[in-house]
Coordinates of C-alpha atoms and ligand atoms in Angstrom, one line a residue:
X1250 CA 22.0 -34.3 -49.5
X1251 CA 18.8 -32.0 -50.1
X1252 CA 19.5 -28.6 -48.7
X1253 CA 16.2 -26.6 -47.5
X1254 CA 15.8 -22.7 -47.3
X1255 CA 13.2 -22.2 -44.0
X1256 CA 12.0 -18.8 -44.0
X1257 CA 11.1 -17.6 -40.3
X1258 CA 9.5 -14.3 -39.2
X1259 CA 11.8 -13.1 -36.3
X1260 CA 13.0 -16.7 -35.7
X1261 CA 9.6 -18.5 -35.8
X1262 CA 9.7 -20.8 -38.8
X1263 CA 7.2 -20.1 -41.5
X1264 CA 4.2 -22.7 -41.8
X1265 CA 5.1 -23.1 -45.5
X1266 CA 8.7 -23.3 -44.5
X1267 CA 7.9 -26.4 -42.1
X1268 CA 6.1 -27.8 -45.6
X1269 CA 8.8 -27.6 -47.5
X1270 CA 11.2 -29.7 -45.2
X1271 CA 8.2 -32.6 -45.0
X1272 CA 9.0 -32.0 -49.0
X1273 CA 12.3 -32.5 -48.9
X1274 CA 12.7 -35.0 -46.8
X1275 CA 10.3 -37.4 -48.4
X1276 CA 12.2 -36.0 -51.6
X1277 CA 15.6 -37.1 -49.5
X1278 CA 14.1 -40.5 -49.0
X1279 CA 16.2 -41.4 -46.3
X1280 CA 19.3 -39.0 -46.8
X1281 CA 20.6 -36.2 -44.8
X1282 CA 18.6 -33.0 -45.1
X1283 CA 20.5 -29.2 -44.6
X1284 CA 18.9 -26.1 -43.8
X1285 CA 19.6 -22.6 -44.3
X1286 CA 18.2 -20.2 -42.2
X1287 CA 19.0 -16.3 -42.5
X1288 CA 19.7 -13.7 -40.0
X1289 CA 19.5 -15.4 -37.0
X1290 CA 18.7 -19.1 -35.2
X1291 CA 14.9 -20.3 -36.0
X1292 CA 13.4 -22.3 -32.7
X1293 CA 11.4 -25.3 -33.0
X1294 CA 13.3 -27.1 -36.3
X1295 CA 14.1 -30.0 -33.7
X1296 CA 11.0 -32.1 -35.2
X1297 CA 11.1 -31.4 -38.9
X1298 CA 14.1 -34.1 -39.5
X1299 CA 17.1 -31.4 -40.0
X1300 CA 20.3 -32.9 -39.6
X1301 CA 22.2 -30.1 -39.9
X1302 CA 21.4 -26.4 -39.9
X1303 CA 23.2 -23.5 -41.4
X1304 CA 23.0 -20.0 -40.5
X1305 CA 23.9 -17.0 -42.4
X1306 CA 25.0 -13.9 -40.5
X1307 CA 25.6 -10.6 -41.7
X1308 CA 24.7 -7.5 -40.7
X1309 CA 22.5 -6.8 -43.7
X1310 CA 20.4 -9.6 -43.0
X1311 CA 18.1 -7.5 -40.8
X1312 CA 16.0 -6.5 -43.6
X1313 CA 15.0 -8.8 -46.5
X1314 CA 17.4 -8.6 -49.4
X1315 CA 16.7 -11.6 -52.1
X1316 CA 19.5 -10.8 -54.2
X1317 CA 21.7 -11.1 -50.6
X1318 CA 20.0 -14.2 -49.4
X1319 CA 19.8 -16.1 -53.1
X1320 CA 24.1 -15.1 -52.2
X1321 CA 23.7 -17.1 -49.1
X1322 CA 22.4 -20.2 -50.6
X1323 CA 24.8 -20.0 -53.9
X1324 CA 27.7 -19.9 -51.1
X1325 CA 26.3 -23.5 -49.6
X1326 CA 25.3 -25.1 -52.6
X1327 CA 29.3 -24.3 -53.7
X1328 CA 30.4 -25.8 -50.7
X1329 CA 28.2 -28.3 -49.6
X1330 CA 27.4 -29.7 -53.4
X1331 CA 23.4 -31.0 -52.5
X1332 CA 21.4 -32.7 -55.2
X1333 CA 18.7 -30.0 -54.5
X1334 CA 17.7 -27.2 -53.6
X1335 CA 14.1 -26.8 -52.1
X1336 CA 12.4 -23.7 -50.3
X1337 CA 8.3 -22.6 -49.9
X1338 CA 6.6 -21.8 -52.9
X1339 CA 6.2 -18.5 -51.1
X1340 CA 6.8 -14.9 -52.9
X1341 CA 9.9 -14.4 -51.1
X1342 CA 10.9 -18.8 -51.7
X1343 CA 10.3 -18.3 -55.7
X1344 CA 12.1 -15.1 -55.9
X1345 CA 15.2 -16.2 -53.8
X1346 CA 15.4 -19.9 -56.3
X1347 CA 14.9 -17.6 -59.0
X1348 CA 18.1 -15.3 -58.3
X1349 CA 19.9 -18.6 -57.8
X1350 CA 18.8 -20.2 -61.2
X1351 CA 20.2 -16.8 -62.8
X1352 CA 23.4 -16.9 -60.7
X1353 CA 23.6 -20.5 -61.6
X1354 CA 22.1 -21.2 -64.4
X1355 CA 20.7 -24.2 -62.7
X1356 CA 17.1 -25.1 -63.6
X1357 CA 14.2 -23.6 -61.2
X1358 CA 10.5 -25.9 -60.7
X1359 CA 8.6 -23.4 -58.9
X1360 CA 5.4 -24.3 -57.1
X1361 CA 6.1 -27.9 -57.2
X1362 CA 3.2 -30.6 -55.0
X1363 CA 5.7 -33.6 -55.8
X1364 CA 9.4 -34.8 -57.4
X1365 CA 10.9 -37.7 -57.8
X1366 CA 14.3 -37.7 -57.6
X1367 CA 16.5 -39.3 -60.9
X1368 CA 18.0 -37.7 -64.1
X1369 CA 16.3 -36.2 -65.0
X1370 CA 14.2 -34.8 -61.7
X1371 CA 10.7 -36.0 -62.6
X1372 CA 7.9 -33.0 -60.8
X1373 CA 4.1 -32.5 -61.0
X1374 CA 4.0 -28.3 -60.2
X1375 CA 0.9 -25.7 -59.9
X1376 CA 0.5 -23.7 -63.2
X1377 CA -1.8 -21.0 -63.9
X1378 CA -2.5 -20.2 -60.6
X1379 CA -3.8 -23.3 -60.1
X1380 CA -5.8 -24.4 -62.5
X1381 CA -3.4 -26.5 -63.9
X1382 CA -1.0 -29.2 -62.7
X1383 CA 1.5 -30.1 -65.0
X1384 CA 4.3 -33.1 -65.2
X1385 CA 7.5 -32.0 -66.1
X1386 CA 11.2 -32.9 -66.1
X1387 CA 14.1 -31.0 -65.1
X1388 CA 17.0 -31.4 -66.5
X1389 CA 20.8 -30.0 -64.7
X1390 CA 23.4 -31.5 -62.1
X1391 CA 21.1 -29.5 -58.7
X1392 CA 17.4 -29.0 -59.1
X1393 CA 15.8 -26.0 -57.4
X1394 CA 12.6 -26.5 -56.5
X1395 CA 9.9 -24.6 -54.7
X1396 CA 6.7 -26.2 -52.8
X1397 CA 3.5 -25.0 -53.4
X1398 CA 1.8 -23.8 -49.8
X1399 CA -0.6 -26.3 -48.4
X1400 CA 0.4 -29.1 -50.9
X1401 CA 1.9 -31.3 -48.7
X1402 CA 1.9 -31.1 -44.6
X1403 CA 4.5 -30.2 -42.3
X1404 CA 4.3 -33.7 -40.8
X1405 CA 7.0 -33.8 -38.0
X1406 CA 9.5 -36.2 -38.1
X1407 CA 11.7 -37.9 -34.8
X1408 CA 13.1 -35.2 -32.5
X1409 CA 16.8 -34.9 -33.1
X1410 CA 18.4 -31.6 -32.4
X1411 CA 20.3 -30.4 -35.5
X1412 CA 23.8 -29.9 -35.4
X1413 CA 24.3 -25.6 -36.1
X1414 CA 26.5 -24.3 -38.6
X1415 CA 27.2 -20.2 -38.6
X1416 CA 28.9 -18.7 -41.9
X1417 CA 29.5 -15.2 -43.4
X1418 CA 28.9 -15.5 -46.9
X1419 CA 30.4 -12.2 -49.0
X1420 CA 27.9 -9.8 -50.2
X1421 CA 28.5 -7.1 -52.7
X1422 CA 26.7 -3.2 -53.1
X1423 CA 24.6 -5.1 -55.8
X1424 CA 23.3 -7.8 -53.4
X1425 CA 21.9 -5.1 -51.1
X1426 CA 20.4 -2.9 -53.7
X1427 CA 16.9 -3.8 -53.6
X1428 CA 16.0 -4.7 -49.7
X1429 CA 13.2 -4.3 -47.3
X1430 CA 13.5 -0.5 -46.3
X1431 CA 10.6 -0.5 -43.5
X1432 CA 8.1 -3.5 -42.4
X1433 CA 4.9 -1.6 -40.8
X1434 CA 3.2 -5.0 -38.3
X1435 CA -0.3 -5.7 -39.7
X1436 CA -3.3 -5.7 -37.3
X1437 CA -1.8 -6.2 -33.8
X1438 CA -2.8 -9.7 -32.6
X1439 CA -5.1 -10.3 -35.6
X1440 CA -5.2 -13.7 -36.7
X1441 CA -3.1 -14.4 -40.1
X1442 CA -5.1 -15.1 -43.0
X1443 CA -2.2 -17.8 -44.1
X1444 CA -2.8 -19.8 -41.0
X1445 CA -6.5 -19.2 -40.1
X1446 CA -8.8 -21.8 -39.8
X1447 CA -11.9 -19.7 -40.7
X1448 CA -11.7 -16.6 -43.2
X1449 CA -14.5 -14.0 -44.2
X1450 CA -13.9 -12.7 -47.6
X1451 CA -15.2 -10.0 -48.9
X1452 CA -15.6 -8.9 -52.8
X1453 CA -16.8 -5.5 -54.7
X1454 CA -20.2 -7.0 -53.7
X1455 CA -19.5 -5.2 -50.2
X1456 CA -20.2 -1.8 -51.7
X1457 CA -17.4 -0.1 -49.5
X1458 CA -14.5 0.1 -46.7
X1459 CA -17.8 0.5 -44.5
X1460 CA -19.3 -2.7 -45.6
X1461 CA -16.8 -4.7 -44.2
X1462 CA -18.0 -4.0 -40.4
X1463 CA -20.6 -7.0 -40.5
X1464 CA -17.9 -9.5 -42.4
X1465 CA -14.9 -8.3 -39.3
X1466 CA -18.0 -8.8 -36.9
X1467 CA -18.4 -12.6 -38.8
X1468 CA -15.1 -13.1 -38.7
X1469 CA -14.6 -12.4 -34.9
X1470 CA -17.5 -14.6 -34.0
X1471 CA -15.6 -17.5 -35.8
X1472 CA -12.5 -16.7 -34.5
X1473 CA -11.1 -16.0 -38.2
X1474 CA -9.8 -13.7 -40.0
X1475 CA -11.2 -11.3 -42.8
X1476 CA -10.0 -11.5 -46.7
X1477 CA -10.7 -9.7 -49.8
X1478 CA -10.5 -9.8 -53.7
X1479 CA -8.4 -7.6 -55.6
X1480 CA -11.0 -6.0 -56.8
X1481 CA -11.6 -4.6 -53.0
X1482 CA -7.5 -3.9 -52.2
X1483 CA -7.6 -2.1 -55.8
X1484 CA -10.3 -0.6 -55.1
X1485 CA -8.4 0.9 -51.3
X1486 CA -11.0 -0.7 -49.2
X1487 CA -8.5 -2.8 -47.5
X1488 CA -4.7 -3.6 -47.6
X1489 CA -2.8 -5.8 -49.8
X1490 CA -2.2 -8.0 -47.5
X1491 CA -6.0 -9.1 -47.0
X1492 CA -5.9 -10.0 -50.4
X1493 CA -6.5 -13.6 -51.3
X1494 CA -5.8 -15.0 -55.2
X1495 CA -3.2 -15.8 -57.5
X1496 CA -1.3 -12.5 -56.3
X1497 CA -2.5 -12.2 -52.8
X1498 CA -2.4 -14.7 -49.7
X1499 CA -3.0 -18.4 -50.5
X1500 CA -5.3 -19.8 -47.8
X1501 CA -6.3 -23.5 -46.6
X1502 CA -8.8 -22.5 -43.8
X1503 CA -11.6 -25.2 -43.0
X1504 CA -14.5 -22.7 -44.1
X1505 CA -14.0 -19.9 -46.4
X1506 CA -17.1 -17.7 -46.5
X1507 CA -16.8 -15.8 -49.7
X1508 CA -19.5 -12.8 -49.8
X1509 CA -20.1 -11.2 -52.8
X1510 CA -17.0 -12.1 -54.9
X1511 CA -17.8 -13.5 -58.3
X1512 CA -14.9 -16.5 -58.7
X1513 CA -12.7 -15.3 -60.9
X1514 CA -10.0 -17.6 -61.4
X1515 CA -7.0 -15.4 -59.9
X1516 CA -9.0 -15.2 -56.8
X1517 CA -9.8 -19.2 -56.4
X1518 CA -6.2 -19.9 -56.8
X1519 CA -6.1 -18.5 -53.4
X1520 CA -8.4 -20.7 -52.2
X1521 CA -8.1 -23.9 -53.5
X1522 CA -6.8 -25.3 -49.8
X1523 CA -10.0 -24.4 -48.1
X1524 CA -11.6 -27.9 -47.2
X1525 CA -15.3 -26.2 -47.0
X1526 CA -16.3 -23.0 -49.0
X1527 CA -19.8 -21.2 -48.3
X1528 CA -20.6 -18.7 -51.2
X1529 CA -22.8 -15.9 -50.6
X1530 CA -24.0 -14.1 -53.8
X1531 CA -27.0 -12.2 -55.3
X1532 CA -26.1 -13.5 -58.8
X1533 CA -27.7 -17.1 -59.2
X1534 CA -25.0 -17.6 -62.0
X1535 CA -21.9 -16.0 -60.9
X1536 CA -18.8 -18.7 -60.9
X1537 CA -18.1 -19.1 -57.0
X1538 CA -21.3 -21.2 -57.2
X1539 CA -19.2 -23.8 -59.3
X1540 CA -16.8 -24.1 -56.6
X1541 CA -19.0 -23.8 -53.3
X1542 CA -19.8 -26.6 -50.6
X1543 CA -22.8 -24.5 -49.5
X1544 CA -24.3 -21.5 -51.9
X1545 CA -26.4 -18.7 -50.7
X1546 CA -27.8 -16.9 -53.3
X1547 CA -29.0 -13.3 -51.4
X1548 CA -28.2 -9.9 -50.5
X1549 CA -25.1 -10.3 -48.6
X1550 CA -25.9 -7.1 -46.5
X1551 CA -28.7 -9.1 -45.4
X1552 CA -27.7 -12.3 -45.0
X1553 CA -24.1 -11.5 -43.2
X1554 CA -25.8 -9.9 -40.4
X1555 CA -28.5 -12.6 -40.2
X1556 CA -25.8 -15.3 -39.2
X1557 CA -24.3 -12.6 -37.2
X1558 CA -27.4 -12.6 -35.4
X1559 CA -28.2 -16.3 -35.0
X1560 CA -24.4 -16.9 -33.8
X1561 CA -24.9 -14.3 -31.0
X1562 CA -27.9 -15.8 -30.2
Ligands
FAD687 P1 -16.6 -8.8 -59.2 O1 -16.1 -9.8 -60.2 O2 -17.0 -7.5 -59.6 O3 -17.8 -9.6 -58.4 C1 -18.6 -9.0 -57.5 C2 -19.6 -10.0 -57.1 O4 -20.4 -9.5 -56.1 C3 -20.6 -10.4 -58.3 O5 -20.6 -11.8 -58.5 C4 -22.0 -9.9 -57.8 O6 -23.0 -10.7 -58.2 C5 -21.8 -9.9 -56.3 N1 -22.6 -9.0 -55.6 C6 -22.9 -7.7 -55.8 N2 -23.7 -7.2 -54.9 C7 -24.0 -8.1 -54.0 C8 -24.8 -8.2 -52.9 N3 -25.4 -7.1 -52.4 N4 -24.9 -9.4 -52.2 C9 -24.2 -10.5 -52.7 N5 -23.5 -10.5 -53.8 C10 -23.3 -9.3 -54.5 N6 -8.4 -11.3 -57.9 C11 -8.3 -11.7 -56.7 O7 -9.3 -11.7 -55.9 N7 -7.1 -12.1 -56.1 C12 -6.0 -12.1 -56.9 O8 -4.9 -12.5 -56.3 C13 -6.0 -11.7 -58.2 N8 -4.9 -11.7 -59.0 C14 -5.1 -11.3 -60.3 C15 -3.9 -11.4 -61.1 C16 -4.0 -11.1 -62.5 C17 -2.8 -11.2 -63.3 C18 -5.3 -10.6 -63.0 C19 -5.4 -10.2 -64.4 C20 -6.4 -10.5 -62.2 C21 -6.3 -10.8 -60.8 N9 -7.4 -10.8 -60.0 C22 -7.3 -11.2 -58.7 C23 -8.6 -10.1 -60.4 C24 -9.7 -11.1 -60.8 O9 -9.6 -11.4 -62.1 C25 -11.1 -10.4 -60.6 O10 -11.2 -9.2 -61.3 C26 -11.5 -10.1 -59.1 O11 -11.2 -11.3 -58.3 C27 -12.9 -9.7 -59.0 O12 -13.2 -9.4 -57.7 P2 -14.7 -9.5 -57.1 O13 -15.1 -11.0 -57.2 O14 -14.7 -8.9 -55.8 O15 -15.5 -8.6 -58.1

């Protein structure tokens, strides 16, 4: 039995969460597959081949708590004894595992794209933010293993209604002390940069915060949504969250316009699930040309609004 952390925002499963039980099913081959969901009930897991799904309750799953959820899913691997343990390759998937592998001691493959199961677990995983992809075996009696977003689809499988299990696991003062104190919503009704099919990513190239009017104008032409690279959130000219890269968003959009960002290889690990990627740049050299579909080599202040303009016309 393969048991399957989902991760849901308010009880809408996570797209990478719906990923990582295509994973473990396939991983499953056949064989039952658990879930674990926390806080409350997520809809819509009728097609994603869950035979049975568990549900952790507890008042102090309102906010995120890792330490309190990686409690959760130490409380079902005791009792329910799967071979592994899978969850999305997300920041809040790897850091859950990873509070189970040191509860455990179990061993942890994070950011895995396949596994075959055996003794030991055979796994091809994502290293250095994905510039590498490396074969390796784990060795213990439960493998935990993360899936790396976009890797594999969230095919659905038959309809079949899983059977709900609620449970109360015991947490302690220590499993609550580092939790979510506030969430602040992003953009209302903006488009996530996870799940958006065209993004507009902007670099230190913009100049500014104000030189990101033409890319949000680009963007909601497209229907997309608007990215950045680090040097941009560092520099305050947008949030954290717009950031795309090895330590910002990953995104598989099917165009990603990338204006004046130079390629660095913490910022194309975000990208590397975008099918078609139009680079615009002034610098005939710089290393997003390596990587682009289409390449643009200009003044992005000029050519942003010319598409602009062509698109309204
Ligand atoms: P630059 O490298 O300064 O490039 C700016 C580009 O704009 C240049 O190519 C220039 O030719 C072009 N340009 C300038 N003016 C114009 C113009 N008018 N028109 C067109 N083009 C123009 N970076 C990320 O993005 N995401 C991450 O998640 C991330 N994680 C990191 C993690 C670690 C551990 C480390 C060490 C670094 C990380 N970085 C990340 C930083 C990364 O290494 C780069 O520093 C960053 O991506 C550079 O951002 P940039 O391309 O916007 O800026």
């Amino acid at each position: 039995m393969i048991l399957c952390l989902v991760e849901h925002d308010r009880g809408t499963p996570d797209e990478a969460s719906l990923q990582a039980l295509a994973f473990a099913r396939r991983y499953a081959d056949g064989g039952p597959v658990h879930a674990l969901a926390v806080g409350l009930e997520p809809a819509g897991l009728d097609e994603h081949g869950v035979s049975t799904l568990h549900v952790a309750e507890h008042d102090a799953f309102g906010a995120y708590a890792p330490a309190a959820v990686s409690q959760a899913v130490v409380a079902l691997l005791e009792r329910l004894a799967p071979t592994a343990v899978v969850a999305a390759g997300t920041e809040r998937g790897n850091e859950v595992l990873a509070h189970v592998a040191a509860r455990t001691g179990l061993p942890l493959a994070a950011n895995c794209i396949a596994a075959t199961p055996g003794e030991p677990v055979s796994v091809t995983r994502v290293r250095w933010g994905g510039s590498l992809l490396e074969d390796a075996l784990v060795h213990g009696p439960v493998a935990l293993l993360t899936v790396q977003p976009h890797a594999v689809p969230a095919e659905p499988a038959p309809v079949r209604a899983p059977a709900v299990e609620r449970f109360t696991p015991e947490l302690s003062e220590q499993d609550l002390a580092v939790r979510v104190s506030e969430h602040v919503d992003a953009v209302e009704g903006g488009i996530s940069l996870a799940e958006a099919k065209v993004v507009v990513s902007g670099g230190r190239g913009v100049g500014g915060e104000a030189g990101f009017g033409p890319l949000e104008e680009l963007a909601a032409l497209l229907g997309g949504a608007v990215g950045c690279s680090r040097a941009v959130t560092s520099a305050g000219w947008r949030p954290h969250a717009d950031q795309v890269g090895q330590t910002g968003t990953k995104v598989a959009p099917e165009l990603y316009i990338a204006c004046g960002i130079s390629g660095a290889t913490q910022h194309v690990a975000g990208l590397k699930g975008a099918k078609t990627l139009l680079a615009i740049n002034s610098d005939p050299e710089a290393p997003i040309f390596g990587h682009a579909d289409y390449a643009v080599v200009g003044d992005l202040h000029e050519i942003v609004p010319a598409i602009v303009e062509e698109l309204r016309r």
